[in-house]
Coordinates of C-alpha atoms and ligand atoms in Angstrom, one line a residue:
M1 CA 22.1 4.1 1.9
V2 CA 19.1 2.9 0.0
E3 CA 21.0 0.0 -1.2
G4 CA 22.5 -2.3 1.1
S5 CA 24.8 -5.2 0.0
A6 CA 24.5 -6.5 -3.5
N7 CA 20.9 -7.3 -3.5
T8 CA 19.3 -5.9 -0.4
L9 CA 17.5 -2.7 0.6
T10 CA 17.9 -0.8 3.9
A11 CA 15.9 1.4 6.3
A12 CA 16.7 4.3 4.1
W13 CA 14.8 2.4 1.3
V14 CA 11.7 2.4 3.5
V15 CA 12.0 6.0 4.3
A16 CA 12.2 6.9 0.7
W17 CA 9.2 4.5 0.0
L18 CA 7.2 6.5 2.4
R19 CA 8.3 9.9 1.0
E20 CA 7.7 8.8 -2.6
S21 CA 4.2 7.3 -1.3
A22 CA 3.3 10.7 0.1
R23 CA 4.5 12.5 -3.1
V24 CA 2.5 10.3 -5.4
V25 CA -0.7 10.4 -3.1
G26 CA -0.6 14.1 -3.0
E27 CA -0.2 14.2 -6.8
Q28 CA -3.2 11.7 -7.3
R29 CA -5.2 13.1 -4.5
Q30 CA -8.1 14.4 -6.7
Y31 CA -8.1 11.3 -8.9
L32 CA -8.5 9.1 -5.8
I33 CA -11.2 11.5 -4.4
D34 CA -13.0 11.2 -7.9
L35 CA -12.8 7.4 -7.8
D36 CA -14.2 7.4 -4.3
R37 CA -16.9 9.8 -5.2
A38 CA -18.2 7.3 -7.8
I39 CA -18.6 4.3 -5.3
G40 CA -18.0 5.9 -1.8
D41 CA -17.8 9.0 0.0
A42 CA -15.2 11.0 -1.9
D43 CA -12.5 11.0 0.7
H44 CA -10.0 8.3 -0.1
G45 CA -7.6 10.9 -1.7
E46 CA -7.9 13.2 1.3
N47 CA -7.4 10.3 3.9
L48 CA -4.4 9.1 2.4
D49 CA -2.9 12.5 1.7
R50 CA -3.5 13.5 5.3
G51 CA -2.0 10.1 6.4
F52 CA 1.2 10.1 4.3
S53 CA 1.9 13.8 4.9
A54 CA 1.6 13.1 8.7
V55 CA 4.2 10.3 8.2
V56 CA 6.6 12.5 6.2
K57 CA 6.1 15.2 9.1
K58 CA 7.2 12.3 11.6
L59 CA 10.2 11.5 9.5
D60 CA 11.3 15.3 9.1
D61 CA 10.8 15.9 12.7
G62 CA 12.5 13.0 14.4
E63 CA 15.6 10.7 14.0
A64 CA 14.6 8.1 11.3
P65 CA 14.4 4.7 13.0
A66 CA 17.3 2.3 12.5
T67 CA 15.7 -0.7 11.1
P68 CA 13.3 -1.2 8.0
A69 CA 10.7 -2.6 10.4
A70 CA 11.0 0.3 12.9
V71 CA 10.4 2.8 9.9
L72 CA 7.4 0.7 8.9
K73 CA 6.2 0.7 12.3
L74 CA 6.3 4.3 12.8
A75 CA 4.4 4.7 9.5
A76 CA 1.7 2.3 10.6
M77 CA 1.1 4.0 13.9
T78 CA 1.0 7.4 12.3
L79 CA -1.5 6.1 9.6
M80 CA -3.7 4.6 12.1
S81 CA -4.0 7.6 14.2
S82 CA -4.3 10.2 11.6
V83 CA -6.5 8.7 8.9
G84 CA -10.2 8.2 9.5
G85 CA -12.2 5.8 7.4
A86 CA -11.5 2.3 6.3
A87 CA -8.1 2.8 4.6
G88 CA -6.1 4.1 7.6
P89 CA -6.4 1.1 9.8
L90 CA -6.0 -1.2 6.7
Y91 CA -2.7 0.4 5.6
G92 CA -1.7 0.8 9.2
T93 CA -2.2 -3.0 9.8
A94 CA -0.6 -3.8 6.6
F95 CA 2.6 -1.9 7.4
L96 CA 2.6 -3.1 11.1
R97 CA 2.4 -6.8 10.1
G98 CA 4.9 -6.1 7.3
A99 CA 7.3 -4.6 10.0
A100 CA 6.7 -7.9 12.2
A101 CA 7.6 -10.1 9.2
L102 CA 11.0 -8.1 8.9
G103 CA 11.9 -8.5 12.5
D104 CA 15.1 -6.6 13.4
A105 CA 16.9 -7.3 10.0
Q106 CA 18.9 -4.4 8.8
E107 CA 18.9 -5.5 5.1
V108 CA 15.8 -6.4 3.0
G109 CA 16.3 -9.0 0.3
P110 CA 13.9 -10.6 -2.5
D111 CA 12.5 -13.2 0.0
D112 CA 12.0 -10.6 2.7
V113 CA 10.1 -8.5 0.3
V114 CA 7.9 -11.5 -0.3
G115 CA 7.6 -12.0 3.5
L116 CA 6.8 -8.3 4.0
L117 CA 4.1 -8.1 1.3
T118 CA 2.5 -11.4 2.4
A119 CA 2.2 -10.3 6.0
A120 CA 0.9 -7.0 4.7
R121 CA -1.8 -8.7 2.7
D122 CA -2.7 -11.0 5.5
G123 CA -3.2 -8.1 7.8
V124 CA -5.5 -6.4 5.5
V125 CA -7.4 -9.6 5.1
A126 CA -7.5 -10.1 8.8
R127 CA -8.6 -6.6 9.6
G128 CA -11.2 -6.1 6.8
K129 CA -12.4 -9.7 6.2
A130 CA -12.6 -9.2 2.4
E131 CA -11.9 -12.1 -0.1
S132 CA -10.5 -11.9 -3.6
G133 CA -13.2 -10.5 -5.9
D134 CA -15.0 -8.5 -3.3
K135 CA -13.7 -5.2 -5.0
T136 CA -11.3 -4.1 -2.4
M137 CA -7.7 -3.3 -2.1
V138 CA -7.2 -7.0 -1.4
D139 CA -7.6 -7.3 -5.2
A140 CA -4.5 -5.5 -5.6
W141 CA -2.4 -6.8 -2.6
T142 CA -3.1 -10.6 -3.4
P143 CA -2.0 -10.6 -7.1
A144 CA 1.0 -8.5 -5.9
V145 CA 2.1 -11.1 -3.2
E146 CA 1.6 -13.8 -5.9
A147 CA 3.8 -12.2 -8.3
A148 CA 6.2 -11.3 -5.9
G149 CA 6.7 -14.8 -4.8
T150 CA 6.9 -16.0 -8.3
A151 CA 9.6 -13.5 -9.1
A152 CA 11.6 -14.3 -6.1
L153 CA 11.5 -18.2 -6.8
A154 CA 12.8 -17.4 -10.3
G155 CA 15.8 -15.6 -8.8
A156 CA 14.7 -12.0 -9.5
S157 CA 16.5 -9.2 -7.7
V158 CA 15.0 -7.4 -4.9
T159 CA 14.0 -4.4 -7.2
E160 CA 12.5 -6.8 -9.8
V161 CA 10.5 -8.5 -7.1
L162 CA 9.1 -5.1 -6.2
A163 CA 8.4 -4.2 -9.6
A164 CA 6.6 -7.6 -10.2
A165 CA 4.4 -6.8 -7.2
A166 CA 3.6 -3.4 -8.4
N167 CA 2.7 -4.4 -11.9
A168 CA 0.5 -7.2 -10.6
A169 CA -1.2 -4.8 -8.2
N170 CA -1.9 -2.2 -10.8
A171 CA -3.3 -5.1 -13.1
G172 CA -5.3 -6.1 -10.2
A173 CA -6.7 -2.7 -9.5
A174 CA -7.6 -2.4 -13.2
A175 CA -9.6 -5.6 -12.9
T176 CA -11.8 -4.3 -10.1
E177 CA -13.7 -2.2 -12.6
P178 CA -16.5 -4.8 -13.5
L179 CA -16.8 -6.2 -10.1
I180 CA -19.6 -5.8 -7.7
A181 CA -18.4 -4.4 -4.3
R182 CA -19.0 -6.9 -1.4
K183 CA -17.1 -5.0 1.3
G184 CA -16.7 -1.4 2.3
R185 CA -19.0 1.6 1.5
A186 CA -19.1 0.6 -2.2
S187 CA -21.0 -2.5 -1.2
Y188 CA -24.0 -0.2 -0.2
L189 CA -24.4 0.4 -4.1
G190 CA -24.7 -3.4 -4.8
E191 CA -24.7 -3.8 -8.6
R192 CA -24.4 -0.1 -9.3
S193 CA -20.8 -0.4 -7.9
A194 CA -19.9 -2.3 -11.1
G195 CA -18.2 -0.2 -13.9
H196 CA -15.9 1.7 -11.5
L197 CA -12.4 1.2 -10.3
D198 CA -12.0 0.4 -6.4
P199 CA -10.1 3.4 -4.9
G200 CA -8.1 1.3 -2.3
A201 CA -7.0 -1.0 -5.0
V202 CA -5.9 1.9 -7.1
S203 CA -3.9 3.4 -4.3
T204 CA -2.4 0.1 -3.3
G205 CA -0.9 -0.1 -6.8
L206 CA 0.3 3.7 -6.4
I207 CA 2.0 2.8 -3.1
L208 CA 3.5 -0.4 -4.3
Q209 CA 4.9 1.5 -7.5
A210 CA 6.4 4.0 -5.0
A211 CA 8.3 1.1 -3.4
V212 CA 9.9 0.3 -6.6
D213 CA 10.8 4.0 -7.6
A214 CA 12.2 4.4 -4.1
A215 CA 14.5 1.3 -4.6
G216 CA 15.7 3.6 -7.6
G217 CA 16.5 0.8 -10.2
Q218 CA 19.7 0.6 -8.1
Q219 CA 19.8 -3.1 -8.1
Ligands
ADP1 P1 -14.1 5.0 3.8 O1 -14.6 3.7 3.0 O2 -14.2 4.7 5.2 O3 -14.4 6.3 3.1 P2 -11.5 5.3 2.2 O4 -12.3 6.0 1.3 O5 -10.4 6.0 2.6 O6 -12.5 4.7 3.5 O7 -11.1 3.8 1.7 C1 -11.9 3.0 0.8 C2 -11.2 1.8 0.5 O8 -11.0 0.9 1.5 C3 -12.1 1.0 -0.5 O9 -11.8 1.5 -1.9 C4 -11.5 -0.4 -0.5 O10 -10.3 -0.5 -1.3 C5 -10.9 -0.3 1.1 N1 -11.8 -1.3 1.8 C6 -12.9 -0.8 2.5 N2 -13.3 -1.7 3.2 C7 -12.6 -2.8 3.2 C8 -12.5 -4.2 3.7 N3 -13.3 -4.7 4.4 N4 -11.4 -4.9 3.4 C9 -10.4 -4.5 2.5 N5 -10.4 -3.2 2.0 C10 -11.5 -2.4 2.3
MG2 MG1 -14.1 7.0 1.3

């Protein structure tokens, strides 16, 4: 079951999220490569496609872990070991910290989604030391966390909280275009990094939208 009790998601949702992430990253592979070609080294789409394909293979080969956190942890370990470049360890840390925030809970409610996203964002910041406005994936993660928190406080359902997060992440990614990169490869370009979207912020929006689509509007 993807859907738990009235307003919660289960381990099956995390599995569906990862599978949908793999599908979307595969579909957008060339787009992410092109974004990274403009201000990096043209491998972001390839990195993520390899990483999420490896996650899907793990899910196909073995028994799916029983808790949401255990599924996230499997993904984290797989991303860290299969993706070279900055994004693998960053997403790996995000998922690992998100897993820790969920503990051994079987069901994920609106406040748990906020806890998961907050811990994930904090993990990205701890690992990469980027601040808001540095033109990195943090510029998608932080608005996502804030929007999720606001939605949960307002009594939104678990799927609505995820949707608020994904919409804010996509807006945050769009807003990276004029910024000058201060972290990662793009920072080597200095002012020439302005006028391009940050690839990792864009992929964060795709992955958070995958979380919404995996929840399937079932709430
Ligand atoms: P690499 O830069 O090693 O080629 P990728 O191309 O896979 O790795 O990922 C690049 C993305 O990683 C960037 O677009 C940015 O969003 C993110 N990134 C890079 N460095 C950092 C950092 N220090 N903190 C947060 N995100 C970062
Ligand atoms: Mg790259």
